[in-house]
Short mmCIF file of C-alpha atoms and ligand atoms in Angstrom, two decimals:
data_model
loop_
_atom_site.label_atom_id
_atom_site.label_comp_id
_atom_site.label_asym_id
_atom_site.label_seq_id
_atom_site.Cartn_x
_atom_site.Cartn_y
_atom_site.Cartn_z
CA UNK A 220 24.12 25.72 -11.12
CA UNK A 221 25.78 24.71 -14.39
CA UNK A 222 29.38 23.57 -14.68
CA UNK A 223 30.16 26.86 -16.47
CA UNK A 224 28.64 28.89 -13.63
CA UNK A 225 30.50 26.83 -11.09
CA UNK A 226 33.75 27.43 -12.96
CA UNK A 227 33.07 31.14 -13.26
CA UNK A 228 32.62 31.30 -9.50
CA UNK A 229 35.38 29.15 -7.98
CA UNK A 230 34.05 29.70 -4.49
CA UNK A 231 30.94 27.79 -5.59
CA UNK A 232 32.80 24.72 -6.91
CA UNK A 233 31.24 22.66 -4.12
CA UNK A 234 27.98 23.04 -5.97
CA UNK A 235 29.29 21.82 -9.34
CA UNK A 236 26.74 19.22 -10.56
CA UNK A 237 29.44 17.02 -12.14
CA UNK A 238 31.24 14.28 -10.20
CA UNK A 239 34.87 14.97 -9.30
CA UNK A 240 36.34 11.96 -11.16
CA UNK A 241 37.89 14.20 -13.85
CA UNK A 242 39.35 16.67 -11.37
CA UNK A 243 38.40 20.27 -11.98
CA UNK A 244 39.03 21.28 -15.61
CA UNK A 245 40.09 24.91 -15.84
CA UNK A 246 39.06 25.52 -19.46
CA UNK A 247 35.51 25.39 -20.83
CA UNK A 248 35.57 24.65 -24.56
CA UNK A 249 32.58 25.61 -26.65
CA UNK A 250 33.56 25.37 -30.31
CA UNK A 251 36.05 23.74 -32.66
CA UNK A 252 37.11 23.64 -36.30
CA UNK A 253 39.87 21.34 -37.54
CA UNK A 254 42.77 21.68 -35.08
CA UNK A 255 41.44 24.87 -33.50
CA UNK A 256 39.13 25.10 -30.48
CA UNK A 257 37.71 28.12 -28.66
CA UNK A 258 36.75 28.55 -25.02
CA UNK A 259 33.78 30.39 -23.55
CA UNK A 260 35.73 33.66 -23.50
CA UNK A 261 36.54 33.43 -27.21
CA UNK A 262 40.18 32.44 -26.62
CA UNK A 263 41.63 30.24 -29.40
CA UNK A 264 43.77 27.14 -28.79
CA UNK A 265 45.58 24.75 -31.10
CA UNK A 266 44.41 21.32 -29.97
CA UNK A 267 47.28 18.84 -30.03
CA UNK A 268 45.37 16.49 -27.72
CA UNK A 269 42.64 15.96 -30.32
CA UNK A 270 40.09 14.54 -27.90
CA UNK A 271 42.78 12.01 -26.84
CA UNK A 272 43.32 10.64 -30.35
CA UNK A 273 39.64 10.77 -31.28
CA UNK A 274 39.38 13.84 -33.53
CA UNK A 275 41.46 12.38 -36.35
CA UNK A 276 39.57 14.31 -39.03
CA UNK A 277 39.47 17.52 -37.00
CA UNK A 278 36.83 19.13 -34.83
CA UNK A 279 33.40 19.73 -36.32
CA UNK A 280 34.40 18.05 -39.57
CA UNK A 281 31.75 19.44 -41.93
CA UNK A 282 31.17 16.21 -43.86
CA UNK A 283 30.81 14.13 -40.69
CA UNK A 284 28.51 16.79 -39.20
CA UNK A 285 26.39 16.66 -42.35
CA UNK A 286 26.18 12.84 -42.29
CA UNK A 287 25.08 12.94 -38.63
CA UNK A 288 22.53 15.68 -39.31
CA UNK A 289 20.97 13.87 -42.27
CA UNK A 290 20.77 10.59 -40.35
CA UNK A 291 19.42 12.29 -37.19
CA UNK A 292 16.51 13.51 -39.29
CA UNK A 293 15.93 10.03 -40.70
CA UNK A 294 16.43 7.25 -38.11
CA UNK A 295 18.46 7.34 -34.90
CA UNK A 296 17.95 3.99 -33.17
CA UNK A 297 15.67 0.98 -33.55
CA UNK A 298 17.40 -1.70 -31.39
CA UNK A 299 19.30 -4.63 -32.81
CA UNK A 300 16.12 -6.61 -33.43
CA UNK A 301 16.30 -5.18 -36.94
CA UNK A 302 19.06 -4.53 -39.44
CA UNK A 303 19.84 -0.94 -40.41
CA UNK A 304 21.42 0.78 -43.38
CA UNK A 305 25.04 1.55 -42.48
CA UNK A 306 26.19 -1.21 -40.12
CA UNK A 307 27.07 -3.80 -42.78
CA UNK A 308 28.92 -1.35 -45.10
CA UNK A 309 30.96 -0.05 -42.14
CA UNK A 310 31.74 -3.63 -41.06
CA UNK A 311 32.82 -4.51 -44.61
CA UNK A 312 35.21 -1.54 -44.79
CA UNK A 313 36.72 -2.38 -41.40
CA UNK A 314 37.12 -6.01 -42.45
CA UNK A 315 38.82 -4.99 -45.72
CA UNK A 316 41.42 -2.94 -43.81
CA UNK A 317 42.01 -5.80 -41.39
CA UNK A 318 42.84 -8.25 -44.14
CA UNK A 319 39.39 -9.72 -44.81
CA UNK A 320 37.75 -12.90 -43.60
CA UNK A 321 36.38 -11.46 -40.36
CA UNK A 322 33.17 -10.27 -38.77
CA UNK A 323 32.40 -7.17 -36.70
CA UNK A 324 30.43 -6.42 -33.52
CA UNK A 325 29.55 -2.78 -32.77
CA UNK A 326 29.42 -1.17 -29.34
CA UNK A 327 29.94 2.30 -27.90
CA UNK A 328 33.31 2.71 -26.19
CA UNK A 329 36.80 1.29 -25.98
CA UNK A 330 36.21 -0.37 -22.62
CA UNK A 331 33.09 -2.04 -23.97
CA UNK A 332 34.99 -3.31 -27.00
CA UNK A 333 37.60 -4.88 -24.71
CA UNK A 334 34.93 -6.36 -22.43
CA UNK A 335 33.41 -8.11 -25.40
CA UNK A 336 36.81 -9.32 -26.63
CA UNK A 337 37.34 -10.97 -23.21
CA UNK A 338 33.92 -12.64 -23.38
CA UNK A 339 34.61 -13.77 -26.94
CA UNK A 340 37.94 -15.28 -25.85
CA UNK A 341 36.22 -17.19 -23.02
CA UNK A 342 33.48 -18.53 -25.29
CA UNK A 343 35.95 -19.47 -28.02
CA UNK A 344 38.37 -21.19 -25.63
CA UNK A 345 35.68 -23.14 -23.79
CA UNK A 346 35.08 -23.75 -20.11
CA UNK A 347 38.17 -23.76 -17.92
CA UNK A 348 40.11 -21.43 -20.22
CA UNK A 349 39.38 -17.83 -19.39
CA UNK A 350 42.70 -16.09 -18.61
CA UNK A 351 43.87 -12.99 -20.46
CA UNK A 352 47.48 -11.85 -20.33
CA UNK A 353 48.32 -8.18 -20.97
CA UNK A 354 51.38 -6.01 -20.30
CA UNK A 355 52.32 -3.81 -17.38
CA UNK A 356 51.66 -0.19 -18.28
CA UNK A 357 48.82 -1.12 -20.60
CA UNK A 358 45.45 0.63 -20.55
CA UNK A 359 42.23 -1.04 -21.65
CA UNK A 360 39.43 1.01 -20.05
CA UNK A 361 37.66 1.66 -16.77
CA UNK A 362 34.89 -0.94 -16.50
CA UNK A 363 35.73 -3.75 -14.08
CA UNK A 364 37.13 -6.37 -16.45
CA UNK A 365 38.83 -3.75 -18.64
CA UNK A 366 40.32 -2.24 -15.49
CA UNK A 367 41.54 -5.64 -14.34
CA UNK A 368 43.17 -6.02 -17.76
CA UNK A 369 45.04 -2.72 -17.34
CA UNK A 370 48.62 -3.36 -16.30
CA UNK A 371 48.46 -0.50 -13.80
CA UNK A 372 48.03 -1.92 -10.26
CA UNK A 373 47.60 1.56 -8.71
CA UNK A 374 44.36 1.91 -10.69
CA UNK A 375 43.10 -1.43 -9.31
CA UNK A 376 43.75 -0.74 -5.67
CA UNK A 377 40.76 1.53 -4.81
CA UNK A 378 38.34 -0.87 -6.49
CA UNK A 379 39.69 -4.20 -5.29
CA UNK A 380 39.03 -7.04 -5.60
CA UNK A 381 39.41 -7.19 -9.37
CA UNK A 382 37.58 -9.85 -11.43
CA UNK A 383 39.79 -12.92 -11.74
CA UNK A 384 41.57 -14.10 -14.85
CA UNK A 385 43.87 -11.21 -15.72
CA UNK A 386 47.66 -11.25 -15.45
CA UNK A 387 50.40 -8.96 -16.67
CA UNK A 388 53.96 -9.23 -17.93
CA UNK A 389 56.60 -6.61 -18.68
CA UNK A 390 56.20 -5.09 -22.15
CA UNK A 391 58.65 -6.58 -24.64
CA UNK A 392 59.54 -9.50 -22.33
CA UNK A 393 58.73 -12.53 -24.48
CA UNK A 394 60.19 -14.97 -21.94
CA UNK A 395 57.91 -13.64 -19.21
CA UNK A 396 54.97 -13.90 -21.57
CA UNK A 397 55.74 -17.56 -22.27
CA UNK A 398 55.89 -18.26 -18.52
CA UNK A 399 52.64 -16.39 -17.82
CA UNK A 400 50.61 -18.57 -20.20
CA UNK A 401 48.92 -21.41 -18.33
CA UNK A 402 46.37 -24.11 -19.05
CA UNK A 403 43.63 -21.65 -18.20
CA UNK A 404 44.80 -18.87 -20.54
CA UNK A 405 42.46 -18.01 -23.40
CA UNK A 406 44.13 -14.97 -24.94
CA UNK A 407 47.05 -12.58 -25.14
CA UNK A 408 45.80 -8.99 -25.41
CA UNK A 409 48.27 -6.25 -26.42
CA UNK A 410 48.31 -2.59 -27.29
CA UNK A 411 50.79 -2.43 -30.21
CA UNK A 412 51.73 1.01 -28.87
CA UNK A 413 50.85 1.65 -25.22
CA UNK A 414 48.96 4.93 -25.24
CA UNK A 415 47.86 5.99 -21.77
CA UNK A 416 50.93 4.23 -20.37
CA UNK A 417 53.15 6.86 -22.02
CA UNK A 418 53.32 6.10 -25.80
CA UNK A 419 55.57 3.04 -25.86
CA UNK A 420 55.68 1.08 -29.13
CA UNK A 421 56.09 -2.68 -28.69
CA UNK A 422 59.19 -4.23 -30.21
CA UNK A 423 58.94 -6.23 -33.43
CA UNK A 424 60.29 -9.27 -31.58
CA UNK A 425 57.66 -9.08 -28.81
CA UNK A 426 54.71 -8.84 -31.20
CA UNK A 427 56.12 -11.74 -33.25
CA UNK A 428 56.67 -13.81 -30.10
CA UNK A 429 53.11 -13.12 -28.90
CA UNK A 430 51.71 -14.33 -32.23
CA UNK A 431 53.92 -17.41 -32.22
CA UNK A 432 53.05 -18.29 -28.60
CA UNK A 433 49.34 -17.90 -29.31
CA UNK A 434 49.70 -20.31 -32.23
CA UNK A 435 51.75 -22.82 -30.23
CA UNK A 436 49.38 -22.85 -27.24
CA UNK A 437 46.15 -22.52 -29.24
CA UNK A 438 45.24 -19.10 -27.78
CA UNK A 439 43.80 -15.95 -29.30
CA UNK A 440 46.18 -13.13 -30.16
CA UNK A 441 44.10 -9.99 -29.62
CA UNK A 442 45.14 -6.35 -30.08
CA UNK A 443 43.68 -3.27 -28.44
CA UNK A 444 43.72 -0.69 -31.24
CA UNK A 445 41.23 1.60 -29.49
CA UNK A 446 43.77 4.43 -29.59
CA UNK A 447 46.18 3.31 -32.31
CA UNK A 448 43.65 2.15 -34.89
CA UNK A 449 42.28 3.94 -37.95
CA UNK A 450 45.33 5.72 -39.40
CA UNK A 451 46.67 7.24 -36.14
CA UNK A 452 50.12 5.63 -36.34
CA UNK A 453 50.62 5.97 -40.09
CA UNK A 454 49.08 2.59 -40.94
CA UNK A 455 45.39 1.74 -40.90
CA UNK A 456 46.12 -0.31 -37.78
CA UNK A 457 49.29 -0.20 -35.69
CA UNK A 458 49.78 -3.99 -35.79
CA UNK A 459 50.43 -3.50 -39.53
CA UNK A 460 53.83 -2.02 -38.62
CA UNK A 461 54.60 -5.53 -37.36
CA UNK A 462 54.63 -8.68 -39.44
CA UNK A 463 51.70 -10.28 -37.58
CA UNK A 464 48.00 -10.88 -38.09
CA UNK A 465 45.85 -10.78 -34.93
CA UNK A 466 42.76 -12.92 -34.38
CA UNK A 467 40.76 -10.15 -32.71
CA UNK A 468 41.04 -6.34 -33.01
CA UNK A 469 39.31 -3.78 -30.75
CA UNK A 470 38.81 -0.26 -32.10
CA UNK A 471 36.95 2.83 -31.01
CA UNK A 472 38.18 6.40 -30.63
CA UNK A 473 38.55 7.69 -34.21
CA UNK A 474 35.77 5.56 -35.69
CA UNK A 475 33.08 8.22 -35.19
CA UNK A 476 35.46 11.21 -35.06
CA UNK A 477 33.92 11.94 -31.66
CA UNK A 478 30.52 10.36 -32.13
CA UNK A 479 30.54 7.35 -29.76
CA UNK A 480 31.04 4.08 -31.62
CA UNK A 481 33.42 1.18 -31.10
CA UNK A 482 33.90 -2.18 -32.76
CA UNK A 483 35.41 -5.60 -32.28
CA UNK A 484 36.62 -7.48 -35.35
CA UNK A 485 37.35 -11.18 -35.14
CA UNK A 486 38.34 -13.83 -37.64
CA UNK A 487 35.21 -15.56 -38.87
CA UNK A 488 36.23 -18.89 -37.30
CA UNK A 489 36.59 -17.15 -33.92
CA UNK A 490 33.30 -15.25 -34.20
CA UNK A 491 31.65 -18.56 -35.13
CA UNK A 492 31.65 -19.56 -31.43
CA UNK A 493 28.89 -17.02 -30.77
CA UNK A 494 25.22 -17.89 -30.66
CA UNK A 495 22.27 -15.52 -30.76
CA UNK A 496 21.84 -14.02 -27.29
CA UNK A 497 25.49 -14.37 -26.22
CA UNK A 498 26.13 -10.63 -26.26
CA UNK A 499 24.44 -7.38 -27.19
CA UNK A 500 24.25 -3.61 -26.82
CA UNK A 501 21.13 -1.46 -27.01
CA UNK A 502 22.93 1.43 -28.64
CA UNK A 503 25.68 -0.56 -30.38
CA UNK A 504 25.83 -0.03 -34.14
CA UNK A 505 22.83 2.28 -34.22
CA UNK A 506 22.06 4.05 -37.51
CA UNK A 507 23.33 7.44 -36.28
CA UNK A 508 26.69 6.13 -35.03
CA UNK A 509 27.25 3.97 -38.09
CA UNK A 510 26.32 6.87 -40.42
CA UNK A 511 29.10 8.88 -38.72
CA UNK A 512 31.54 5.96 -38.99
CA UNK A 513 30.67 5.35 -42.65
CA UNK A 514 31.52 8.96 -43.49
CA UNK A 515 34.70 8.86 -41.37
CA UNK A 516 35.98 5.76 -43.17
CA UNK A 517 35.07 7.21 -46.57
CA UNK A 518 37.08 10.38 -45.82
CA UNK A 519 40.02 8.41 -44.41
CA UNK A 520 40.24 6.37 -47.61
CA UNK A 521 39.59 9.26 -50.02
CA UNK A 522 41.98 11.76 -48.39
CA UNK A 523 44.83 9.33 -47.66
CA UNK A 524 44.72 10.03 -43.93
CA UNK A 525 47.32 7.29 -43.43
CA UNK A 526 49.72 9.33 -45.59
CA UNK A 527 48.83 12.51 -43.72
CA UNK A 528 49.53 10.80 -40.38
CA UNK A 529 52.98 9.85 -41.66
CA UNK A 530 53.92 13.32 -42.91
CA UNK A 531 52.43 15.01 -39.83
CA UNK A 532 54.35 12.59 -37.62
CA UNK A 533 57.63 13.17 -39.43
CA UNK A 534 57.33 16.95 -39.16
CA UNK A 535 56.18 16.84 -35.54
CA UNK A 536 58.80 14.33 -34.38
CA UNK A 537 61.56 16.40 -35.98
CA UNK A 538 60.33 19.61 -34.36
CA UNK A 539 59.82 18.01 -30.93
CA UNK A 540 63.38 16.69 -30.90
CA UNK A 541 64.70 20.25 -31.32
CA UNK A 542 62.75 21.70 -28.37
CA UNK A 543 64.48 22.94 -25.21
CA UNK A 544 64.42 20.23 -22.47
CA UNK A 545 63.65 17.49 -25.07
CA UNK A 546 65.60 14.32 -24.35
CA UNK A 547 63.94 11.92 -26.80
CA UNK A 548 60.87 11.49 -28.95
CA UNK A 549 58.94 8.21 -29.26
CA UNK A 550 55.81 6.94 -30.94
CA UNK A 551 54.52 6.38 -34.44
CA UNK A 552 52.88 8.69 -36.98
CA UNK A 553 50.51 11.11 -35.26
CA UNK A 554 50.88 9.47 -31.83
CA UNK A 555 54.01 10.87 -30.22
CA UNK A 556 55.53 11.64 -26.85
CA UNK A 557 58.46 13.87 -26.05
CA UNK A 558 60.48 12.88 -23.00
CA UNK A 559 61.70 15.95 -21.08
CA UNK A 560 64.75 16.26 -18.87
CA UNK A 561 62.78 16.60 -15.63
CA UNK A 562 59.32 16.36 -14.00
CA UNK A 563 57.98 19.48 -15.73
CA UNK A 564 55.33 18.01 -18.05
CA UNK A 565 52.32 19.15 -16.03
CA UNK A 566 53.60 22.69 -15.54
CA UNK A 567 54.52 22.91 -19.22
CA UNK A 568 51.06 21.70 -20.32
CA UNK A 569 49.38 24.26 -18.04
CA UNK A 570 51.55 27.10 -19.31
CA UNK A 571 51.13 25.95 -22.94
CA UNK A 572 47.35 26.12 -22.52
CA UNK A 573 47.67 29.68 -21.27
CA UNK A 574 49.68 30.41 -24.43
CA UNK A 575 47.00 28.78 -26.62
CA UNK A 576 48.26 25.22 -27.12
CA UNK A 577 46.70 22.06 -25.68
CA UNK A 578 49.06 19.14 -24.99
CA UNK A 579 48.74 16.19 -22.63
CA UNK A 580 51.20 15.54 -19.76
CA UNK A 581 51.05 11.77 -20.01
CA UNK A 582 53.74 11.15 -17.36
CA UNK A 583 55.48 13.58 -15.01
CA UNK A 584 58.31 13.84 -17.55
CA UNK A 585 56.58 13.38 -20.93
CA UNK A 586 54.09 15.21 -23.11
CA UNK A 587 51.82 13.23 -25.43
CA UNK A 588 50.74 14.74 -28.75
CA UNK A 589 47.83 13.28 -30.69
CA UNK A 590 46.59 16.15 -32.86
CA UNK A 591 44.00 15.75 -35.61
CA UNK A 592 45.69 13.96 -38.51
CA UNK A 593 44.48 16.77 -40.77
CA UNK A 594 46.65 19.33 -38.91
CA UNK A 595 48.53 21.52 -41.41
CA UNK A 596 52.29 22.06 -41.57
CA UNK A 597 51.71 25.73 -40.60
CA UNK A 598 49.75 24.68 -37.52
CA UNK A 599 52.56 22.32 -36.47
CA UNK A 600 55.04 25.20 -36.85
CA UNK A 601 52.84 27.53 -34.82
CA UNK A 602 52.33 24.91 -32.09
CA UNK A 603 56.03 24.07 -31.85
CA UNK A 604 56.93 27.78 -31.63
CA UNK A 605 54.46 28.18 -28.74
CA UNK A 606 55.75 25.07 -26.99
CA UNK A 607 59.37 26.12 -27.57
CA UNK A 608 58.72 29.49 -25.90
CA UNK A 609 57.08 27.80 -22.91
CA UNK A 610 59.91 25.27 -22.52
CA UNK A 611 62.53 27.98 -22.92
CA UNK A 612 61.18 29.75 -19.84
CA UNK A 613 60.54 26.63 -17.73
CA UNK A 614 63.11 25.46 -15.22
CA UNK A 615 63.54 21.90 -13.99
CA UNK A 616 63.06 21.96 -10.19
CA UNK A 617 66.28 21.32 -8.28
C1 LIG B 951 44.14 1.44 -25.75
C2 LIG B 951 42.86 1.85 -25.08
N1 LIG B 951 41.93 0.92 -24.78
C3 LIG B 951 40.78 1.24 -24.20
C4 LIG B 951 40.49 2.55 -23.86
C5 LIG B 951 39.18 2.87 -23.19
O1 LIG B 951 38.35 3.52 -24.09
P1 LIG B 951 37.02 4.25 -23.56
O2 LIG B 951 37.45 5.42 -22.75
O3 LIG B 951 36.31 4.64 -24.83
O4 LIG B 951 36.26 3.24 -22.78
C6 LIG B 951 41.41 3.55 -24.15
C7 LIG B 951 41.13 4.96 -23.79
O5 LIG B 951 41.99 5.79 -23.75
C8 LIG B 951 42.63 3.20 -24.78
O6 LIG B 951 43.55 4.12 -25.07
#
């Protein structure tokens, strides 16, 4: 039985062939174009989740689809024993947007990018220095080390014990960060804006303190830009809102506009600690994924997607603040959350979907919005009218 069949016949859900780790999705999406998606009944939705900040250039972007199709007919994968056509140009573009002077490693997902960053920090720091300090509320992925790095103890508990070497401090608490750094620490690893934790931008002072402490104690200052990177926040990378330069940057989500590809950038002097054989990935940086990424980066530069993220964010933040039940709006560019006046986020997201709008209840009281950065002003208006109607008829439980 297929997932679709199982969903069409709820009494048969026991026979669904997919594991239950994602719960039981109630909508089966089959097609997309820009900010619109359609389900298997032909119902249209405006997608303000955007594949969780992945679909920055919109669903089924025709130029990215064409680049993938051409490359799929040419060369898909040959292992990393040989060089291929697009990896170096993609690495050069990433390096240019990160200030230059670095090198890039390609892999396939955000968690994998973070895993490699942790290995890189250990190799760079030398034996005896292996610790990584992150913030409470942070999210870095689901593999074991990435999970240990997440500052969300409830996610650790079912899989304990966690790999050693990870500790956490309160976001924006520079004093706690200073205390948490020990002789065995190799790196500080921060999301400039916590995404899965609820869309919480770091303060300017905290990011500056992290950089300064890393310099003082001879540690790496690493940023997890898996969600925030590549135009999402209205800069190419979110750390660029802060007056700091990281040593290592992890990126993923938007790089392939949905085609799996991730990357780790490091300053050349950091990457220099690696020797052949230290790390690898069978699929990492394959010709198909890098063809997609090359086209994505070309479009982002050509169409000023950074500028579009800013104007989209301004319009969206203004509209969200006016909604019924809205208490505050936070975030940057096209990565926003609206805090509501009660624990209604889940019910609102479910009712919004019924009305044809997809939004993400990131906490019991907040909705996260990460639409494609190409979303038009008319689509924002339509989405906010839908959400306004839903909120207008939702009551906060007593
Ligand atoms: C900041 C951050 N890091 C890492 C990850 C994990 O990425 P992936 O699901 O591709 O492993 C995510 C995913 O949401 C993320 O937001």
